[in-house]
Structures are given as C-alpha cells and as structure tokens.
mmCIF file of C-alpha atoms and ligand atoms in Angstrom:
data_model
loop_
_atom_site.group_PDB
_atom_site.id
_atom_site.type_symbol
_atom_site.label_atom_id
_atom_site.label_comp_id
_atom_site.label_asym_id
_atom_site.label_seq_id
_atom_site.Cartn_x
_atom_site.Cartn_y
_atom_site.Cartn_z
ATOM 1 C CA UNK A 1 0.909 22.657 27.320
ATOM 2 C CA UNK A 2 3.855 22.362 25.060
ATOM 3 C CA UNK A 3 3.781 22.853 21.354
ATOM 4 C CA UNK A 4 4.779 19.172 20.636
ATOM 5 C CA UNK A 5 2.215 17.986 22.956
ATOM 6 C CA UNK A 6 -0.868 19.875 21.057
ATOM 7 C CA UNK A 7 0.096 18.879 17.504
ATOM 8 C CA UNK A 8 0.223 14.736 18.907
ATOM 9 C CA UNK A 9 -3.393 15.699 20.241
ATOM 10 C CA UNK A 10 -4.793 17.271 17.008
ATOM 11 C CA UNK A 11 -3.660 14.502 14.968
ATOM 12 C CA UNK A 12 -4.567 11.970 17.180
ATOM 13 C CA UNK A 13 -7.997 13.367 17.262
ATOM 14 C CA UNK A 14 -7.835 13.443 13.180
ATOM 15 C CA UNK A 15 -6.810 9.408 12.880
ATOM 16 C CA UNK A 16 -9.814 8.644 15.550
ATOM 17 C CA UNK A 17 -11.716 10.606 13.151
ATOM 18 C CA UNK A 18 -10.855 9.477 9.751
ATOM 19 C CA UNK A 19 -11.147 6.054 11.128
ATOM 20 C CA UNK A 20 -14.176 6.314 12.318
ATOM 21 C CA UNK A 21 -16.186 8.502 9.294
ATOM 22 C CA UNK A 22 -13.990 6.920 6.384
ATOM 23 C CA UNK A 23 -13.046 3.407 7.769
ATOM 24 C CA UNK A 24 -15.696 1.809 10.093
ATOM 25 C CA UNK A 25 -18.699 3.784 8.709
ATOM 26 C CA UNK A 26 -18.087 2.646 4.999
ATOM 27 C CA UNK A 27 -17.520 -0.926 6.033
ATOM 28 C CA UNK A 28 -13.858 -2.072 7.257
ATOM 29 C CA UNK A 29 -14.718 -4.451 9.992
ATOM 30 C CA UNK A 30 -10.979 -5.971 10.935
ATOM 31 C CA UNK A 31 -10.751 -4.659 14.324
ATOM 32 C CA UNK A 32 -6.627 -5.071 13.725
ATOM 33 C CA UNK A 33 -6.760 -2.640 10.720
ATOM 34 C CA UNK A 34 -8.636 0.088 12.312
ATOM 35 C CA UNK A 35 -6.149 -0.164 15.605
ATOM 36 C CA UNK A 36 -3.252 0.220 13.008
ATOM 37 C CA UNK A 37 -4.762 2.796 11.017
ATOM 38 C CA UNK A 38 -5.664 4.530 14.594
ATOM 39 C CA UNK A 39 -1.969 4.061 15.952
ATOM 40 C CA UNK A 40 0.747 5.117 13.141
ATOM 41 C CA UNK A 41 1.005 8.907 11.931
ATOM 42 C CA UNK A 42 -0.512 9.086 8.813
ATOM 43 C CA UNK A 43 1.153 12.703 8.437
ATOM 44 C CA UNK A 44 5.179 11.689 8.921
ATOM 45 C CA UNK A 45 4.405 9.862 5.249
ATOM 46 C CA UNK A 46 3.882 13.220 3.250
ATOM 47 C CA UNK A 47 5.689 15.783 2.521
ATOM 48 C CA UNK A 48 5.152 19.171 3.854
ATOM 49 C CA UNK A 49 3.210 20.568 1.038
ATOM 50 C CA UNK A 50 0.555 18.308 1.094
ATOM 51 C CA UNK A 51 0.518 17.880 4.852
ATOM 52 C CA UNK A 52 -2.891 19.091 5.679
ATOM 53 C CA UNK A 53 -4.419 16.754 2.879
ATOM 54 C CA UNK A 54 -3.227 14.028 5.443
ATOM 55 C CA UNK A 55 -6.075 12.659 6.827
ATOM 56 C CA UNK A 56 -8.443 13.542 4.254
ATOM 57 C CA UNK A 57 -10.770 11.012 1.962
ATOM 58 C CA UNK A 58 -8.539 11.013 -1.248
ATOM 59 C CA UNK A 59 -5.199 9.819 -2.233
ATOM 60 C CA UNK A 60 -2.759 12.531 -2.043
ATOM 61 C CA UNK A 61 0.635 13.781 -4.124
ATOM 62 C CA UNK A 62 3.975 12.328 -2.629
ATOM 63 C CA UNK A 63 7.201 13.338 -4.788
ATOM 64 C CA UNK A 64 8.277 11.362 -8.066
ATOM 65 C CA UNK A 65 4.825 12.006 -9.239
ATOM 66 C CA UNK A 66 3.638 9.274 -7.200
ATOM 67 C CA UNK A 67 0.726 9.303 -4.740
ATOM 68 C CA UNK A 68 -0.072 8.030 -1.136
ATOM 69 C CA UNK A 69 -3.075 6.032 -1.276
ATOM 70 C CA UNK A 70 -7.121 6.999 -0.014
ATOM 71 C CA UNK A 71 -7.136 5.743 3.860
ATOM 72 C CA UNK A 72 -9.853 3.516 2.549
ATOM 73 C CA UNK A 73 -8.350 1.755 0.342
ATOM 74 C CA UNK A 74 -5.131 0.575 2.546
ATOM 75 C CA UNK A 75 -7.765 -0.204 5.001
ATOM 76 C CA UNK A 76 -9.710 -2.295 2.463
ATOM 77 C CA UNK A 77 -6.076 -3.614 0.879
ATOM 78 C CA UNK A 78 -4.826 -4.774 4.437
ATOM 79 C CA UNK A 79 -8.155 -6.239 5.217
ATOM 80 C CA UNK A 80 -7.995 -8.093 2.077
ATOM 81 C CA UNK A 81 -4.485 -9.580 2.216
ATOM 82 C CA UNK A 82 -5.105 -10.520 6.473
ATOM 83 C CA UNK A 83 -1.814 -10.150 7.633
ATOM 84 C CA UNK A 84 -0.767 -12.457 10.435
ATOM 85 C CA UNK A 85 2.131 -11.780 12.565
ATOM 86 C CA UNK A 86 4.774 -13.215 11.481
ATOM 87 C CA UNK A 87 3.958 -13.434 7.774
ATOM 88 C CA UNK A 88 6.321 -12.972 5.182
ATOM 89 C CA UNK A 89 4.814 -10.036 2.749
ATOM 90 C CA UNK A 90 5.912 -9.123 -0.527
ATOM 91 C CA UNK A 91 4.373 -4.874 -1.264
ATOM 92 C CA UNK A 92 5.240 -3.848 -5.016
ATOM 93 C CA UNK A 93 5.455 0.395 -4.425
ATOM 94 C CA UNK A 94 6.658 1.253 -1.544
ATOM 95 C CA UNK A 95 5.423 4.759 -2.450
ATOM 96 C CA UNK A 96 5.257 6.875 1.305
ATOM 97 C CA UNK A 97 6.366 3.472 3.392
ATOM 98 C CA UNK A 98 2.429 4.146 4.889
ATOM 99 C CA UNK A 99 1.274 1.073 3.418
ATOM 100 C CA UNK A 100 4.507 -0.785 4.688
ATOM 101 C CA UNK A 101 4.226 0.540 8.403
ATOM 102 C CA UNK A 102 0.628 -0.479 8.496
ATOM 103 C CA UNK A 103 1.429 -3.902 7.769
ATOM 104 C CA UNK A 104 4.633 -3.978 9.962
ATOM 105 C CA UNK A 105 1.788 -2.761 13.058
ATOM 106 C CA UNK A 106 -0.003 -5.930 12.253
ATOM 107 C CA UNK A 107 3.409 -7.886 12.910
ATOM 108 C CA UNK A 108 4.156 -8.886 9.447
ATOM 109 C CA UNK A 109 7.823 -8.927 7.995
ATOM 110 C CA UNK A 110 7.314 -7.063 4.668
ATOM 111 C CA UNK A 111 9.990 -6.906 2.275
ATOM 112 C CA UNK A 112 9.014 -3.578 -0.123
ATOM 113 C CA UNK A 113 10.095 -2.956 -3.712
ATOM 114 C CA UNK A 114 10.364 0.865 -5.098
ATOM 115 C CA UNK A 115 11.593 1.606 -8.932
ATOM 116 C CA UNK A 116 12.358 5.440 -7.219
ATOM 117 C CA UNK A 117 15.361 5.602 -5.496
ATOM 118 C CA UNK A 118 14.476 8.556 -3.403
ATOM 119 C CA UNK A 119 10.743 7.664 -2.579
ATOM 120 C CA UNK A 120 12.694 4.404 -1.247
ATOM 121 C CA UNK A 121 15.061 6.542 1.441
ATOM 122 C CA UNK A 122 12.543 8.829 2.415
ATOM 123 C CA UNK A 123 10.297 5.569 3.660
ATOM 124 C CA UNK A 124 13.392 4.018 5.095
ATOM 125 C CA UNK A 125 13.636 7.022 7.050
ATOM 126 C CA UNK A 126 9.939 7.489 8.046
ATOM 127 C CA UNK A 127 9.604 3.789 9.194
ATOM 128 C CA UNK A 128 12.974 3.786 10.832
ATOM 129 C CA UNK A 129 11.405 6.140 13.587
ATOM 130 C CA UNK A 130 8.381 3.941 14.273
ATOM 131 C CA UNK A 131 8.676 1.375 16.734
ATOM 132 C CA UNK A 132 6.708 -1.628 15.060
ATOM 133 C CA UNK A 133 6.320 -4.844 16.102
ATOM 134 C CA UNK A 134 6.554 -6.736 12.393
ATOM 135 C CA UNK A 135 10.129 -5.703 10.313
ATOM 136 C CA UNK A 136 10.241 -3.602 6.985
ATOM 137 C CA UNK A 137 12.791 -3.946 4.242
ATOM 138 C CA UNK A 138 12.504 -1.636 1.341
ATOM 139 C CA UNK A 139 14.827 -1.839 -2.279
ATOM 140 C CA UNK A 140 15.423 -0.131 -4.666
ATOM 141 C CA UNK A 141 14.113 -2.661 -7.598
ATOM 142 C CA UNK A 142 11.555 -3.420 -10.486
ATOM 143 C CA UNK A 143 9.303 -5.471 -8.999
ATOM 144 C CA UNK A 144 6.541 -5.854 -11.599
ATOM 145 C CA UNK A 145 7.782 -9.115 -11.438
ATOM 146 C CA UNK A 146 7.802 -9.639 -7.971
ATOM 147 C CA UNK A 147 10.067 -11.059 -5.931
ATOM 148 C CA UNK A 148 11.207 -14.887 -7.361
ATOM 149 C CA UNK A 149 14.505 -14.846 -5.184
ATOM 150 C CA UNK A 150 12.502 -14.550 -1.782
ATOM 151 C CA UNK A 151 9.200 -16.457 -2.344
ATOM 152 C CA UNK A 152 7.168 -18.253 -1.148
ATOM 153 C CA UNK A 153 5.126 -15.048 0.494
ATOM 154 C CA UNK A 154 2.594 -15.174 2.040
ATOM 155 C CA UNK A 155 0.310 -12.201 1.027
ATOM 156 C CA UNK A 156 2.122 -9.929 -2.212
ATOM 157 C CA UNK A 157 0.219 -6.604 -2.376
ATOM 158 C CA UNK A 158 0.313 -4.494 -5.369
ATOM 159 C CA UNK A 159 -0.052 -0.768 -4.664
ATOM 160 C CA UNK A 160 0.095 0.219 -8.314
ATOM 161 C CA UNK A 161 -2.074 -0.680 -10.999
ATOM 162 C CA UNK A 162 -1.671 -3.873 -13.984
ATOM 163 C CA UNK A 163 -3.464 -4.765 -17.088
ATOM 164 C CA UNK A 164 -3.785 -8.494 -15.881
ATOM 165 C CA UNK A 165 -2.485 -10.846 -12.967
ATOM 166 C CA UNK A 166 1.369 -11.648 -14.097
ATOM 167 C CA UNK A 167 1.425 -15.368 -13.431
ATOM 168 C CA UNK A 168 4.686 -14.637 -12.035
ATOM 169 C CA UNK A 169 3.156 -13.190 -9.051
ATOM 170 C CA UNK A 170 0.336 -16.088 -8.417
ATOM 171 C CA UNK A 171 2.914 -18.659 -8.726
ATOM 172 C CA UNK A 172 5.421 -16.885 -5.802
ATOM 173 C CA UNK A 173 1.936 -17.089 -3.398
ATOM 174 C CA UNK A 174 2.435 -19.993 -0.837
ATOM 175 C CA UNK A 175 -0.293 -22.299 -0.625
ATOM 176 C CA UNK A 176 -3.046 -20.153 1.182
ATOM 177 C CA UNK A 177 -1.341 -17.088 0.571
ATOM 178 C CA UNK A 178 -3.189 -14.044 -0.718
ATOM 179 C CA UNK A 179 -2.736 -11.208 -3.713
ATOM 180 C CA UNK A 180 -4.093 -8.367 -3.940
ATOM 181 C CA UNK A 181 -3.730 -5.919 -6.869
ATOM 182 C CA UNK A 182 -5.506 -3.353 -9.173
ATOM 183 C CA UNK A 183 -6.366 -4.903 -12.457
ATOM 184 C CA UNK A 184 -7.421 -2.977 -15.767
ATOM 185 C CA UNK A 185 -6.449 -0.245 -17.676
ATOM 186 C CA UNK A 186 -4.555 3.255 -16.910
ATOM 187 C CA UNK A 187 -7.942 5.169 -16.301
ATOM 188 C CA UNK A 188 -9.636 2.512 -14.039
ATOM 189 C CA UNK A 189 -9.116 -0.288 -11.984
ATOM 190 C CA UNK A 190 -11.109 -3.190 -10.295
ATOM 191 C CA UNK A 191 -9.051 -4.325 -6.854
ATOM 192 C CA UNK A 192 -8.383 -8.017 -6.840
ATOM 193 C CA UNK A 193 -7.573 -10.606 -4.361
ATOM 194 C CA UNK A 194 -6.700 -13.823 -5.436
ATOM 195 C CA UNK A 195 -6.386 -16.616 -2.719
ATOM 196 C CA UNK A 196 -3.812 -20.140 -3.886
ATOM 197 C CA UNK A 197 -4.882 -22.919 -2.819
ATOM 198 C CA UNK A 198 -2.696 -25.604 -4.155
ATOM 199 C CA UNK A 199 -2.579 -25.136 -7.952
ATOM 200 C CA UNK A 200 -6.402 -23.196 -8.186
ATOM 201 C CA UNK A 201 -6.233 -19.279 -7.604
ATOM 202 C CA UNK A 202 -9.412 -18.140 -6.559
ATOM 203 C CA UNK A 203 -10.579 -14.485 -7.555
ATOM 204 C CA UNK A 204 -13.159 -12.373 -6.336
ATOM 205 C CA UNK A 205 -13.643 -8.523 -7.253
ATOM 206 C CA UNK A 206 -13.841 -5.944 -4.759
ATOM 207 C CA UNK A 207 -14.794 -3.088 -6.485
ATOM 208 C CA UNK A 208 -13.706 -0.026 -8.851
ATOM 209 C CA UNK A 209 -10.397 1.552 -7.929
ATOM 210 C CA UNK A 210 -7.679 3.984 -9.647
ATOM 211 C CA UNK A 211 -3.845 4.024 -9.183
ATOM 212 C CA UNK A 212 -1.050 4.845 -10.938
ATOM 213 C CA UNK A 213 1.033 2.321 -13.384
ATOM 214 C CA UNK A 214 2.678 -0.580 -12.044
ATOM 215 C CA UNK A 215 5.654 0.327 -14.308
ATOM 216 C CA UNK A 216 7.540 -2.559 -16.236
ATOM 217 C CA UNK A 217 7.219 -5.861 -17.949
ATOM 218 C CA UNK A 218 4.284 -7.326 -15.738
ATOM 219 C CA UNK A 219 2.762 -3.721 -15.877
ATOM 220 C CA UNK A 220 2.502 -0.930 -17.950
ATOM 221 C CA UNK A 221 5.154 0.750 -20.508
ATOM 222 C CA UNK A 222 7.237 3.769 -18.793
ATOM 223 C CA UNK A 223 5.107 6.703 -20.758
ATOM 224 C CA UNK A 224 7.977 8.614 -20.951
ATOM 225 C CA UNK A 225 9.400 6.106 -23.267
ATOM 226 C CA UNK A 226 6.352 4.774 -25.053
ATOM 227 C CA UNK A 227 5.483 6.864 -28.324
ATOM 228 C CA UNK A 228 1.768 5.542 -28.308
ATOM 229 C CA UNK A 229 0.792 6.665 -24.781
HETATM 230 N N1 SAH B 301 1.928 1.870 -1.157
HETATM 231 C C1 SAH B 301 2.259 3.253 -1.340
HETATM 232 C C2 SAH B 301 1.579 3.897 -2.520
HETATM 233 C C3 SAH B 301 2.265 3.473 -3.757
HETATM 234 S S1 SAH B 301 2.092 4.492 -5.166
HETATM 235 C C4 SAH B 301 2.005 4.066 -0.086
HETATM 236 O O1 SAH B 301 1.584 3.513 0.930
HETATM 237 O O2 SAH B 301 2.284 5.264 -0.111
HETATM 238 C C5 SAH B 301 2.776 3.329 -6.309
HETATM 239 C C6 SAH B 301 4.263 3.192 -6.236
HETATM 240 O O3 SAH B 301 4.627 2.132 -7.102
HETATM 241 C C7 SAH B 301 5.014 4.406 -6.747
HETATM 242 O O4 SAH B 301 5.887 4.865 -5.756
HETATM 243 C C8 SAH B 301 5.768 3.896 -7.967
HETATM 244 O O5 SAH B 301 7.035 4.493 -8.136
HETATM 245 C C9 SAH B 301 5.886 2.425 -7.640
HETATM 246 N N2 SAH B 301 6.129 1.545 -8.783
HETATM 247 C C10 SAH B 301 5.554 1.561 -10.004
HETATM 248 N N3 SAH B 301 6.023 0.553 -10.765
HETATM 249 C C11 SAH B 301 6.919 -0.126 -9.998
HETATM 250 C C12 SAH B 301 7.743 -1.271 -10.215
HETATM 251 N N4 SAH B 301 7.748 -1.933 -11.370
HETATM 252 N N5 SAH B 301 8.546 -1.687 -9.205
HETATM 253 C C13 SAH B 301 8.549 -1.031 -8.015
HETATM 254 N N6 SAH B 301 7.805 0.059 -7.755
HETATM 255 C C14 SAH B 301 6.992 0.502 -8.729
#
C-alpha cells in the first residue's frame, strides 16, 4: 500500500468519525450536510501546524490570527442557511475557504468576502483543487456590509461575530432567503437565522456561540486601532 493511499484512508476514517460522534450524535439531521462534511478534506484547510487539531471538536488557529470554525457549528450554520443548488450565497470571512467548499458540495454558487489578503489566496488555492459541483468566488473586501452590488442572495452567512443585525444585510436577503450570523458582544455570541419574507424578518435563536470580530462598520472596531478595547 502506498503512502498516499494510507493517509486518504486515515482521514477518511477521521471525517466518518467526527461526523458521526460530533455531527449526527449532537443533533444535525440534514442528510446533505453530513454527506458534505463526510466528502471534502477537512485537513487541506489548515495549515501544517495545526494539522492534527483537524478533525477535532473545537475551532482551530488558521494564520492572520483568525480561526477555522468547530465542525459543529458549520454543520449547524449550513443546516441553518439550507443551501439549494443553484443558490446564490453571500459568506462574510472566508477564513480557511472550509466553510465555502462545504457550501459549493451542496451546489450553491457562493461569492466569499475576506478583509486578509493572504487568508483569501490560500482558500483560492485550497478550493481550486476540489472538484465541486456549486462555484466559489472569494475577494479581497470589507464585507461587514455585505455585498449591495450583487444582491439579491439567497442565504448571506456570517462567519464572524456582530453586535446587532446591520439592516444592510436583511435588506440584500431575497424574499425567502435566509441569514445567519453571530450576534452579541466580543466574549459571546447567540447564532441567528433570520428568514425575509416580504418586508417581515423572522428570527429565531439557536443557541450560545463564540467567534472572532466581524471587523468594520456593521461590526466591531479594528482593536488595533481602537484606544478603548
Ligand atoms: N468561514 C471561515 C471561518 C472564518 S473566521 C472558515 O470556514 O474557515 C472569520 C473571518 O472573517 C476571518 O478570516 C476574518 O479575517 C474575516 N473578517 C472579519 N471581518 C471581516 C470583514 N469586515 N470583511 C471580510 N472578512 C472579515
């Protein structure tokens, strides 16, 4: 058996896992998700350092300070915003690309924003190698605004956290369409969907969360550049 051949096997047999003890025992139930999160290398998305952290239950460093999110909670993300193929997707944080790839399995055209330029190439790169039936485009942009230019979307995604909805966001939702985002403060987080119909934008709360800023005038002050942080 070839060297290749035995690392494919190992972490194959680490996705079947993690899907099964973090994803389907602790509640994801979209059949679609759990293929997805089955099917697409969860490793190619981090760098070598934190390699062996890929399949575990936490969210884990990427570079830029940023982090690749708990397996869970893309699970529970992507089962929230019900991707369709076919469906135009707005994702503020490209982060890793992981996110992105997972909703490119599920056939959706996702169009990605990323305030770090390098975090931006490296998931150009990682995605470029995947064959996926949905398409992903990822700039290099602020999107705490979103995405005015390219809306309607269908589903917008927020991987980073907000003190409050921006209306700027619910109002580039088609009719139907879904958000989903981390509202509250730095420390804590509850994940959001919000679902347009017409002009209403229904909410429901789907529990405590924690991610880092959503950086920019619908989110948080840089800290860098904020002398009361
Ligand atoms: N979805 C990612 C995880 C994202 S981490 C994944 O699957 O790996 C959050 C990302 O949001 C970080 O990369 C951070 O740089 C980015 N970010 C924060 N504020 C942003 C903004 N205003 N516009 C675009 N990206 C932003």
């Amino acid at each position: 058996m070839g060297t290749e051949e035995g690392a494919t096997d190992i972490t194959a047999r680490q996705r079947a896992r993690m899907v099964d003890e973090q994803l389907r025992a602790r509640g994801i139930r979209d059949d679609r998700v759990l293929e997805a999160m089955t099917a697409i290398p969860r490793e190619w998305f981090i760098g070598e350092r934190y390699r062996r952290r890929a399949y575990a239950d936490e969210a884990v460093p990427i570079d830029a300070g940023q982090t690749i999110s708990q397996p869970w909670i893309v699970a529970r993300m992507t089962e929230l915003l019900a991707p369709r193929p076919g469906d135009r997707m707005l994702e503020l944080g490209t982060g890793s690309g992981y996110q992105a790839a997972i909703l490119a399995a599920l056939g959706a055209d996702v169009l990605s924003l990323e305030r770090h330029a390098e975090l931006a190439q490296q998931a150009r790169e990682r995605i470029a190698s995947l064959d996926l039936p949905g398409s992903v485009e990822i700039r290099v942009a602020d999107g705490s605004l979103g995405d005015p230019a390219g809306a309607p979307y269908d589903g917008i995604i927020v991987t980073a956290a907000a003190p409050a909805i921006p209306v700027e966001l619910r109002d580039q939702l088609a009719d139907g369409g879904r958000l989903v985002i981390p509202v509250g403060p730095r420390n804590r987080q509850i994940l959001t969907l919000a679902v347009r119909h017409g002009n209403d934008w229904v909410e429901t709360a789907h529990g405590a969360c924690v991610f880092v800023p959503l950086i920019g005038p619908g989110g948080f002050p840089d800290e860098r550049f904020d002398p009361f942080l």
